[in-house]
Amino acid sequence: RTVALKILTEAGCADGEAKARFLAEARMAGNIVHDNIISVYDFGDEQGRPFIVMEFLRGESLKEAIKNNRPPDMRGKLGIALQIARALDYIHSKKIIHRDIKPENVQVDDMGKVKLMDFGIAKSEGLQLTRAGFTLGTPYYMAPEQVLGQQVTNLVDVYAFGVLLFELLSGVKPITGDTVERIFNQILYEPLDLEPLRRAGAPRRIYDLVANCTVKDPLQRIQGFQLVAQEIETALAGNLEPMPAAAPPPAAPRAAAA
């Protein structure tokens, strides 16, 4: 069969922590069996070079799908989101936190089937491999507690999923800074502008779901992907009626005639 082979670079092999993280990813991913997660068939070490043998995926990344507005309809987009939520619910049940949820780490085939991939910075219970002074994760999708270097829980994946869902439905990122400092400032202090979701025709339930996933205080977020999946399933069972257009601001009062 055709497979994909992931091999650690020579520079990575010279870095003890990078090598340990690569092998941890292999062990972690090798224990995951789910329809919406890339399969790992084997891993090992060949002459000091660690490798992972993985399922060969066809189709395109979710990043490309969003860019090309595929699928074009709300129901198709929510079907993709539901598969991602189910995959994340599964890995959380295995005490694994992905920590790098983003469109580039989701593959979509021609039939709309999703595969979650790249567990390179995932963290399992009891595994401590975070390099001091180095923030892990892609800035646009990082939760406030990740930015601040606080304890990471499965709720960082909930936050990142909310950002990804916003982008999937609207075609634009909710965080728009062009420097890491600006991005972090937006994540920490500025509320997300959800108006692009309304313009994209998101149903009220999904609009509220994005808002609940991306609350800055993790304790105020929706508390897991079983609940997230239920919200999407309920929305899909309905007619997906879009939210009404925002009401225009009231007109300024006219000055009374003299």
JSON list of C-alpha atoms in Angstrom, two decimals, residues 71-248:
[
{"chain": "A", "resi": 71, "resn": "PRO", "atom": "CA", "xyz": [-17.80, 22.92, 0.41]},
{"chain": "A", "resi": 72, "resn": "PRO", "atom": "CA", "xyz": [-19.78, 26.05, -0.51]},
{"chain": "A", "resi": 73, "resn": "ASP", "atom": "CA", "xyz": [-22.86, 25.34, 1.62]},
{"chain": "A", "resi": 74, "resn": "MET", "atom": "CA", "xyz": [-23.38, 25.76, 5.37]},
{"chain": "A", "resi": 75, "resn": "ARG", "atom": "CA", "xyz": [-24.46, 22.14, 5.88]},
{"chain": "A", "resi": 76, "resn": "GLY", "atom": "CA", "xyz": [-21.29, 20.82, 4.25]},
{"chain": "A", "resi": 77, "resn": "LYS", "atom": "CA", "xyz": [-19.10, 23.12, 6.34]},
{"chain": "A", "resi": 78, "resn": "LEU", "atom": "CA", "xyz": [-20.82, 22.07, 9.55]},
{"chain": "A", "resi": 79, "resn": "GLY", "atom": "CA", "xyz": [-20.40, 18.41, 8.54]},
{"chain": "A", "resi": 80, "resn": "ILE", "atom": "CA", "xyz": [-16.65, 18.98, 8.43]},
{"chain": "A", "resi": 81, "resn": "ALA", "atom": "CA", "xyz": [-16.73, 20.77, 11.80]},
{"chain": "A", "resi": 82, "resn": "LEU", "atom": "CA", "xyz": [-18.68, 17.90, 13.36]},
{"chain": "A", "resi": 83, "resn": "GLN", "atom": "CA", "xyz": [-16.07, 15.34, 12.25]},
{"chain": "A", "resi": 84, "resn": "ILE", "atom": "CA", "xyz": [-13.27, 17.48, 13.74]},
{"chain": "A", "resi": 85, "resn": "ALA", "atom": "CA", "xyz": [-15.21, 17.81, 17.01]},
{"chain": "A", "resi": 86, "resn": "ARG", "atom": "CA", "xyz": [-15.69, 14.04, 17.20]},
{"chain": "A", "resi": 87, "resn": "ALA", "atom": "CA", "xyz": [-11.99, 13.44, 16.58]},
{"chain": "A", "resi": 88, "resn": "LEU", "atom": "CA", "xyz": [-11.05, 15.87, 19.33]},
{"chain": "A", "resi": 89, "resn": "ASP", "atom": "CA", "xyz": [-13.58, 14.36, 21.73]},
{"chain": "A", "resi": 90, "resn": "TYR", "atom": "CA", "xyz": [-11.92, 11.00, 21.11]},
{"chain": "A", "resi": 91, "resn": "ILE", "atom": "CA", "xyz": [-8.35, 12.14, 21.74]},
{"chain": "A", "resi": 92, "resn": "HIS", "atom": "CA", "xyz": [-9.45, 13.99, 24.89]},
{"chain": "A", "resi": 93, "resn": "SER", "atom": "CA", "xyz": [-11.01, 10.75, 26.12]},
{"chain": "A", "resi": 94, "resn": "LYS", "atom": "CA", "xyz": [-7.50, 9.29, 25.75]},
{"chain": "A", "resi": 95, "resn": "LYS", "atom": "CA", "xyz": [-6.06, 12.14, 27.89]},
{"chain": "A", "resi": 96, "resn": "ILE", "atom": "CA", "xyz": [-4.36, 13.73, 24.87]},
{"chain": "A", "resi": 97, "resn": "ILE", "atom": "CA", "xyz": [-4.43, 17.47, 24.16]},
{"chain": "A", "resi": 98, "resn": "HIS", "atom": "CA", "xyz": [-3.60, 18.33, 20.54]},
{"chain": "A", "resi": 99, "resn": "ARG", "atom": "CA", "xyz": [-2.54, 21.98, 21.19]},
{"chain": "A", "resi": 100, "resn": "ASP", "atom": "CA", "xyz": [-2.15, 22.89, 17.50]},
{"chain": "A", "resi": 101, "resn": "ILE", "atom": "CA", "xyz": [-5.63, 22.81, 15.98]},
{"chain": "A", "resi": 102, "resn": "LYS", "atom": "CA", "xyz": [-5.56, 24.79, 12.73]},
{"chain": "A", "resi": 103, "resn": "PRO", "atom": "CA", "xyz": [-6.78, 24.30, 9.13]},
{"chain": "A", "resi": 104, "resn": "GLU", "atom": "CA", "xyz": [-3.35, 23.07, 7.99]},
{"chain": "A", "resi": 105, "resn": "ASN", "atom": "CA", "xyz": [-3.65, 20.12, 10.39]},
{"chain": "A", "resi": 106, "resn": "VAL", "atom": "CA", "xyz": [-6.95, 18.91, 8.96]},
{"chain": "A", "resi": 107, "resn": "GLN", "atom": "CA", "xyz": [-7.17, 17.04, 5.65]},
{"chain": "A", "resi": 108, "resn": "VAL", "atom": "CA", "xyz": [-10.44, 16.77, 3.68]},
{"chain": "A", "resi": 109, "resn": "ASP", "atom": "CA", "xyz": [-10.92, 14.25, 0.86]},
{"chain": "A", "resi": 110, "resn": "ASP", "atom": "CA", "xyz": [-13.20, 14.55, -2.18]},
{"chain": "A", "resi": 111, "resn": "MET", "atom": "CA", "xyz": [-16.08, 12.93, -0.28]},
{"chain": "A", "resi": 112, "resn": "GLY", "atom": "CA", "xyz": [-15.82, 15.42, 2.57]},
{"chain": "A", "resi": 113, "resn": "LYS", "atom": "CA", "xyz": [-14.24, 12.98, 5.02]},
{"chain": "A", "resi": 114, "resn": "VAL", "atom": "CA", "xyz": [-11.95, 14.64, 7.55]},
{"chain": "A", "resi": 115, "resn": "LYS", "atom": "CA", "xyz": [-8.66, 13.45, 8.98]},
{"chain": "A", "resi": 116, "resn": "LEU", "atom": "CA", "xyz": [-7.05, 15.23, 11.92]},
{"chain": "A", "resi": 117, "resn": "MET", "atom": "CA", "xyz": [-3.27, 15.01, 11.80]},
{"chain": "A", "resi": 118, "resn": "ASP", "atom": "CA", "xyz": [0.06, 16.27, 13.17]},
{"chain": "A", "resi": 119, "resn": "PHE", "atom": "CA", "xyz": [0.37, 15.44, 16.84]},
{"chain": "A", "resi": 120, "resn": "GLY", "atom": "CA", "xyz": [3.86, 16.94, 16.92]},
{"chain": "A", "resi": 121, "resn": "ILE", "atom": "CA", "xyz": [3.18, 19.16, 19.93]},
{"chain": "A", "resi": 122, "resn": "ALA", "atom": "CA", "xyz": [0.36, 17.15, 21.46]},
{"chain": "A", "resi": 123, "resn": "LYS", "atom": "CA", "xyz": [0.60, 16.54, 25.18]},
{"chain": "A", "resi": 124, "resn": "SER", "atom": "CA", "xyz": [-0.53, 13.40, 26.94]},
{"chain": "A", "resi": 125, "resn": "GLU", "atom": "CA", "xyz": [-1.14, 13.13, 30.66]},
{"chain": "A", "resi": 126, "resn": "GLY", "atom": "CA", "xyz": [2.18, 12.92, 32.48]},
{"chain": "A", "resi": 127, "resn": "LEU", "atom": "CA", "xyz": [4.31, 13.97, 29.49]},
{"chain": "A", "resi": 128, "resn": "GLN", "atom": "CA", "xyz": [6.35, 17.13, 30.05]},
{"chain": "A", "resi": 129, "resn": "LEU", "atom": "CA", "xyz": [8.30, 18.18, 26.98]},
{"chain": "A", "resi": 130, "resn": "THR", "atom": "CA", "xyz": [7.73, 21.92, 26.78]},
{"chain": "A", "resi": 131, "resn": "ARG", "atom": "CA", "xyz": [10.93, 23.83, 26.19]},
{"chain": "A", "resi": 132, "resn": "ALA", "atom": "CA", "xyz": [11.43, 26.72, 28.61]},
{"chain": "A", "resi": 133, "resn": "GLY", "atom": "CA", "xyz": [10.79, 30.10, 27.00]},
{"chain": "A", "resi": 134, "resn": "PHE", "atom": "CA", "xyz": [9.34, 28.56, 23.83]},
{"chain": "A", "resi": 135, "resn": "THR", "atom": "CA", "xyz": [5.64, 28.91, 23.12]},
{"chain": "A", "resi": 136, "resn": "LEU", "atom": "CA", "xyz": [4.16, 25.89, 21.33]},
{"chain": "A", "resi": 137, "resn": "GLY", "atom": "CA", "xyz": [1.26, 26.36, 18.94]},
{"chain": "A", "resi": 138, "resn": "THR", "atom": "CA", "xyz": [0.30, 28.51, 15.97]},
{"chain": "A", "resi": 139, "resn": "PRO", "atom": "CA", "xyz": [-0.31, 32.08, 17.20]},
{"chain": "A", "resi": 140, "resn": "TYR", "atom": "CA", "xyz": [-3.67, 32.75, 15.46]},
{"chain": "A", "resi": 141, "resn": "TYR", "atom": "CA", "xyz": [-5.30, 29.74, 17.16]},
{"chain": "A", "resi": 142, "resn": "MET", "atom": "CA", "xyz": [-3.68, 29.93, 20.60]},
{"chain": "A", "resi": 143, "resn": "ALA", "atom": "CA", "xyz": [-5.86, 30.29, 23.68]},
{"chain": "A", "resi": 144, "resn": "PRO", "atom": "CA", "xyz": [-5.13, 33.13, 26.14]},
{"chain": "A", "resi": 145, "resn": "GLU", "atom": "CA", "xyz": [-3.79, 30.68, 28.73]},
{"chain": "A", "resi": 146, "resn": "GLN", "atom": "CA", "xyz": [-1.32, 29.31, 26.17]},
{"chain": "A", "resi": 147, "resn": "VAL", "atom": "CA", "xyz": [-0.12, 32.82, 25.37]},
{"chain": "A", "resi": 148, "resn": "LEU", "atom": "CA", "xyz": [0.40, 33.48, 29.07]},
{"chain": "A", "resi": 149, "resn": "GLY", "atom": "CA", "xyz": [2.27, 30.21, 29.60]},
{"chain": "A", "resi": 150, "resn": "GLN", "atom": "CA", "xyz": [-0.31, 28.95, 32.06]},
{"chain": "A", "resi": 151, "resn": "GLN", "atom": "CA", "xyz": [-1.33, 25.34, 32.62]},
{"chain": "A", "resi": 152, "resn": "VAL", "atom": "CA", "xyz": [-2.66, 23.77, 29.44]},
{"chain": "A", "resi": 153, "resn": "THR", "atom": "CA", "xyz": [-5.90, 21.78, 29.56]},
{"chain": "A", "resi": 154, "resn": "ASN", "atom": "CA", "xyz": [-8.17, 20.33, 26.90]},
{"chain": "A", "resi": 155, "resn": "LEU", "atom": "CA", "xyz": [-9.91, 23.72, 26.81]},
{"chain": "A", "resi": 156, "resn": "VAL", "atom": "CA", "xyz": [-7.10, 25.15, 24.65]},
{"chain": "A", "resi": 157, "resn": "ASP", "atom": "CA", "xyz": [-8.34, 22.81, 21.91]},
{"chain": "A", "resi": 158, "resn": "VAL", "atom": "CA", "xyz": [-11.89, 24.06, 22.48]},
{"chain": "A", "resi": 159, "resn": "TYR", "atom": "CA", "xyz": [-10.70, 27.64, 21.98]},
{"chain": "A", "resi": 160, "resn": "ALA", "atom": "CA", "xyz": [-8.70, 26.77, 18.85]},
{"chain": "A", "resi": 161, "resn": "PHE", "atom": "CA", "xyz": [-11.68, 24.87, 17.44]},
{"chain": "A", "resi": 162, "resn": "GLY", "atom": "CA", "xyz": [-13.85, 27.96, 17.92]},
{"chain": "A", "resi": 163, "resn": "VAL", "atom": "CA", "xyz": [-11.34, 30.05, 15.95]},
{"chain": "A", "resi": 164, "resn": "LEU", "atom": "CA", "xyz": [-11.14, 27.36, 13.25]},
{"chain": "A", "resi": 165, "resn": "LEU", "atom": "CA", "xyz": [-14.95, 27.12, 13.05]},
{"chain": "A", "resi": 166, "resn": "PHE", "atom": "CA", "xyz": [-15.18, 30.91, 12.64]},
{"chain": "A", "resi": 167, "resn": "GLU", "atom": "CA", "xyz": [-12.69, 30.74, 9.77]},
{"chain": "A", "resi": 168, "resn": "LEU", "atom": "CA", "xyz": [-14.35, 27.70, 8.17]},
{"chain": "A", "resi": 169, "resn": "LEU", "atom": "CA", "xyz": [-17.75, 29.39, 8.06]},
{"chain": "A", "resi": 170, "resn": "SER", "atom": "CA", "xyz": [-16.73, 32.97, 7.25]},
{"chain": "A", "resi": 171, "resn": "GLY", "atom": "CA", "xyz": [-13.58, 32.44, 5.17]},
{"chain": "A", "resi": 172, "resn": "VAL", "atom": "CA", "xyz": [-11.59, 34.91, 7.29]},
{"chain": "A", "resi": 173, "resn": "LYS", "atom": "CA", "xyz": [-9.55, 34.69, 10.47]},
{"chain": "A", "resi": 174, "resn": "PRO", "atom": "CA", "xyz": [-11.04, 36.38, 13.56]},
{"chain": "A", "resi": 175, "resn": "ILE", "atom": "CA", "xyz": [-7.52, 37.33, 14.69]},
{"chain": "A", "resi": 176, "resn": "THR", "atom": "CA", "xyz": [-5.91, 39.66, 12.16]},
{"chain": "A", "resi": 177, "resn": "GLY", "atom": "CA", "xyz": [-2.67, 40.99, 13.67]},
{"chain": "A", "resi": 178, "resn": "ASP", "atom": "CA", "xyz": [0.38, 41.00, 11.42]},
{"chain": "A", "resi": 179, "resn": "THR", "atom": "CA", "xyz": [2.96, 40.59, 14.19]},
{"chain": "A", "resi": 180, "resn": "VAL", "atom": "CA", "xyz": [3.13, 38.09, 17.05]},
{"chain": "A", "resi": 181, "resn": "GLU", "atom": "CA", "xyz": [2.83, 40.96, 19.55]},
{"chain": "A", "resi": 182, "resn": "ARG", "atom": "CA", "xyz": [-0.32, 42.26, 17.85]},
{"chain": "A", "resi": 183, "resn": "ILE", "atom": "CA", "xyz": [-1.82, 38.79, 17.61]},
{"chain": "A", "resi": 184, "resn": "PHE", "atom": "CA", "xyz": [-1.18, 38.10, 21.29]},
{"chain": "A", "resi": 185, "resn": "ASN", "atom": "CA", "xyz": [-2.65, 41.47, 22.26]},
{"chain": "A", "resi": 186, "resn": "GLN", "atom": "CA", "xyz": [-5.84, 40.66, 20.35]},
{"chain": "A", "resi": 187, "resn": "ILE", "atom": "CA", "xyz": [-6.07, 37.20, 21.92]},
{"chain": "A", "resi": 188, "resn": "LEU", "atom": "CA", "xyz": [-5.60, 38.50, 25.45]},
{"chain": "A", "resi": 189, "resn": "TYR", "atom": "CA", "xyz": [-7.53, 41.77, 25.46]},
{"chain": "A", "resi": 190, "resn": "GLU", "atom": "CA", "xyz": [-9.80, 42.27, 22.45]},
{"chain": "A", "resi": 191, "resn": "PRO", "atom": "CA", "xyz": [-13.20, 40.57, 22.05]},
{"chain": "A", "resi": 192, "resn": "LEU", "atom": "CA", "xyz": [-13.73, 38.68, 18.80]},
{"chain": "A", "resi": 193, "resn": "ASP", "atom": "CA", "xyz": [-15.82, 40.50, 16.22]},
{"chain": "A", "resi": 194, "resn": "LEU", "atom": "CA", "xyz": [-18.40, 37.85, 15.28]},
{"chain": "A", "resi": 195, "resn": "GLU", "atom": "CA", "xyz": [-20.13, 39.96, 12.63]},
{"chain": "A", "resi": 196, "resn": "PRO", "atom": "CA", "xyz": [-18.44, 38.02, 9.75]},
{"chain": "A", "resi": 197, "resn": "LEU", "atom": "CA", "xyz": [-20.29, 34.92, 11.00]},
{"chain": "A", "resi": 198, "resn": "ARG", "atom": "CA", "xyz": [-23.60, 36.71, 10.71]},
{"chain": "A", "resi": 199, "resn": "ARG", "atom": "CA", "xyz": [-22.75, 37.90, 7.20]},
{"chain": "A", "resi": 200, "resn": "ALA", "atom": "CA", "xyz": [-21.79, 34.33, 6.25]},
{"chain": "A", "resi": 201, "resn": "GLY", "atom": "CA", "xyz": [-25.28, 33.13, 7.24]},
{"chain": "A", "resi": 202, "resn": "ALA", "atom": "CA", "xyz": [-24.35, 31.18, 10.37]},
{"chain": "A", "resi": 203, "resn": "PRO", "atom": "CA", "xyz": [-27.35, 29.89, 12.34]},
{"chain": "A", "resi": 204, "resn": "ARG", "atom": "CA", "xyz": [-27.88, 31.38, 15.82]},
{"chain": "A", "resi": 205, "resn": "ARG", "atom": "CA", "xyz": [-26.85, 28.13, 17.55]},
{"chain": "A", "resi": 206, "resn": "ILE", "atom": "CA", "xyz": [-23.51, 28.03, 15.69]},
{"chain": "A", "resi": 207, "resn": "TYR", "atom": "CA", "xyz": [-22.90, 31.76, 16.21]},
{"chain": "A", "resi": 208, "resn": "ASP", "atom": "CA", "xyz": [-23.38, 31.18, 19.95]},
{"chain": "A", "resi": 209, "resn": "LEU", "atom": "CA", "xyz": [-21.17, 28.07, 19.84]},
{"chain": "A", "resi": 210, "resn": "VAL", "atom": "CA", "xyz": [-18.24, 30.03, 18.39]},
{"chain": "A", "resi": 211, "resn": "ALA", "atom": "CA", "xyz": [-18.74, 32.70, 21.05]},
{"chain": "A", "resi": 212, "resn": "ASN", "atom": "CA", "xyz": [-18.82, 30.05, 23.82]},
{"chain": "A", "resi": 213, "resn": "CYS", "atom": "CA", "xyz": [-15.71, 28.27, 22.51]},
{"chain": "A", "resi": 214, "resn": "THR", "atom": "CA", "xyz": [-13.63, 31.46, 22.35]},
{"chain": "A", "resi": 215, "resn": "VAL", "atom": "CA", "xyz": [-14.35, 33.00, 25.75]},
{"chain": "A", "resi": 216, "resn": "LYS", "atom": "CA", "xyz": [-11.05, 34.24, 27.16]},
{"chain": "A", "resi": 217, "resn": "ASP", "atom": "CA", "xyz": [-11.62, 32.65, 30.60]},
{"chain": "A", "resi": 218, "resn": "PRO", "atom": "CA", "xyz": [-11.34, 28.87, 30.06]},
{"chain": "A", "resi": 219, "resn": "LEU", "atom": "CA", "xyz": [-13.76, 28.17, 32.92]},
{"chain": "A", "resi": 220, "resn": "GLN", "atom": "CA", "xyz": [-16.45, 30.09, 31.01]},
{"chain": "A", "resi": 221, "resn": "ARG", "atom": "CA", "xyz": [-16.00, 28.13, 27.76]},
{"chain": "A", "resi": 222, "resn": "ILE", "atom": "CA", "xyz": [-18.12, 25.21, 26.69]},
{"chain": "A", "resi": 223, "resn": "GLN", "atom": "CA", "xyz": [-16.49, 22.41, 28.66]},
{"chain": "A", "resi": 224, "resn": "GLY", "atom": "CA", "xyz": [-15.68, 19.72, 26.12]},
{"chain": "A", "resi": 225, "resn": "PHE", "atom": "CA", "xyz": [-16.19, 18.36, 22.63]},
{"chain": "A", "resi": 226, "resn": "GLN", "atom": "CA", "xyz": [-19.07, 16.07, 23.49]},
{"chain": "A", "resi": 227, "resn": "LEU", "atom": "CA", "xyz": [-21.10, 19.23, 24.13]},
{"chain": "A", "resi": 228, "resn": "VAL", "atom": "CA", "xyz": [-19.62, 20.92, 21.04]},
{"chain": "A", "resi": 229, "resn": "ALA", "atom": "CA", "xyz": [-20.62, 17.96, 18.85]},
{"chain": "A", "resi": 230, "resn": "GLN", "atom": "CA", "xyz": [-24.12, 17.96, 20.32]},
{"chain": "A", "resi": 231, "resn": "GLU", "atom": "CA", "xyz": [-24.56, 21.63, 19.43]},
{"chain": "A", "resi": 232, "resn": "ILE", "atom": "CA", "xyz": [-23.48, 21.03, 15.83]},
{"chain": "A", "resi": 233, "resn": "GLU", "atom": "CA", "xyz": [-25.67, 17.93, 15.52]},
{"chain": "A", "resi": 234, "resn": "THR", "atom": "CA", "xyz": [-28.68, 19.89, 16.81]},
{"chain": "A", "resi": 235, "resn": "ALA", "atom": "CA", "xyz": [-27.99, 22.67, 14.31]},
{"chain": "A", "resi": 236, "resn": "LEU", "atom": "CA", "xyz": [-27.71, 20.17, 11.45]},
{"chain": "A", "resi": 237, "resn": "ALA", "atom": "CA", "xyz": [-31.00, 18.57, 12.46]},
{"chain": "A", "resi": 238, "resn": "GLY", "atom": "CA", "xyz": [-32.73, 21.92, 11.96]},
{"chain": "A", "resi": 239, "resn": "ASN", "atom": "CA", "xyz": [-33.20, 24.11, 8.91]},
{"chain": "A", "resi": 240, "resn": "LEU", "atom": "CA", "xyz": [-29.98, 26.11, 9.44]},
{"chain": "A", "resi": 241, "resn": "GLU", "atom": "CA", "xyz": [-31.87, 29.38, 9.21]},
{"chain": "A", "resi": 242, "resn": "PRO", "atom": "CA", "xyz": [-29.30, 32.19, 9.25]},
{"chain": "A", "resi": 243, "resn": "MET", "atom": "CA", "xyz": [-29.31, 34.85, 11.92]},
{"chain": "A", "resi": 244, "resn": "PRO", "atom": "CA", "xyz": [-31.21, 38.03, 11.00]},
{"chain": "A", "resi": 245, "resn": "ALA", "atom": "CA", "xyz": [-29.18, 40.96, 9.76]},
{"chain": "A", "resi": 246, "resn": "ALA", "atom": "CA", "xyz": [-27.88, 43.29, 12.44]},
{"chain": "A", "resi": 247, "resn": "ALA", "atom": "CA", "xyz": [-30.21, 46.20, 13.10]},
{"chain": "A", "resi": 248, "resn": "PRO", "atom": "CA", "xyz": [-28.89, 49.54, 11.80]}
]
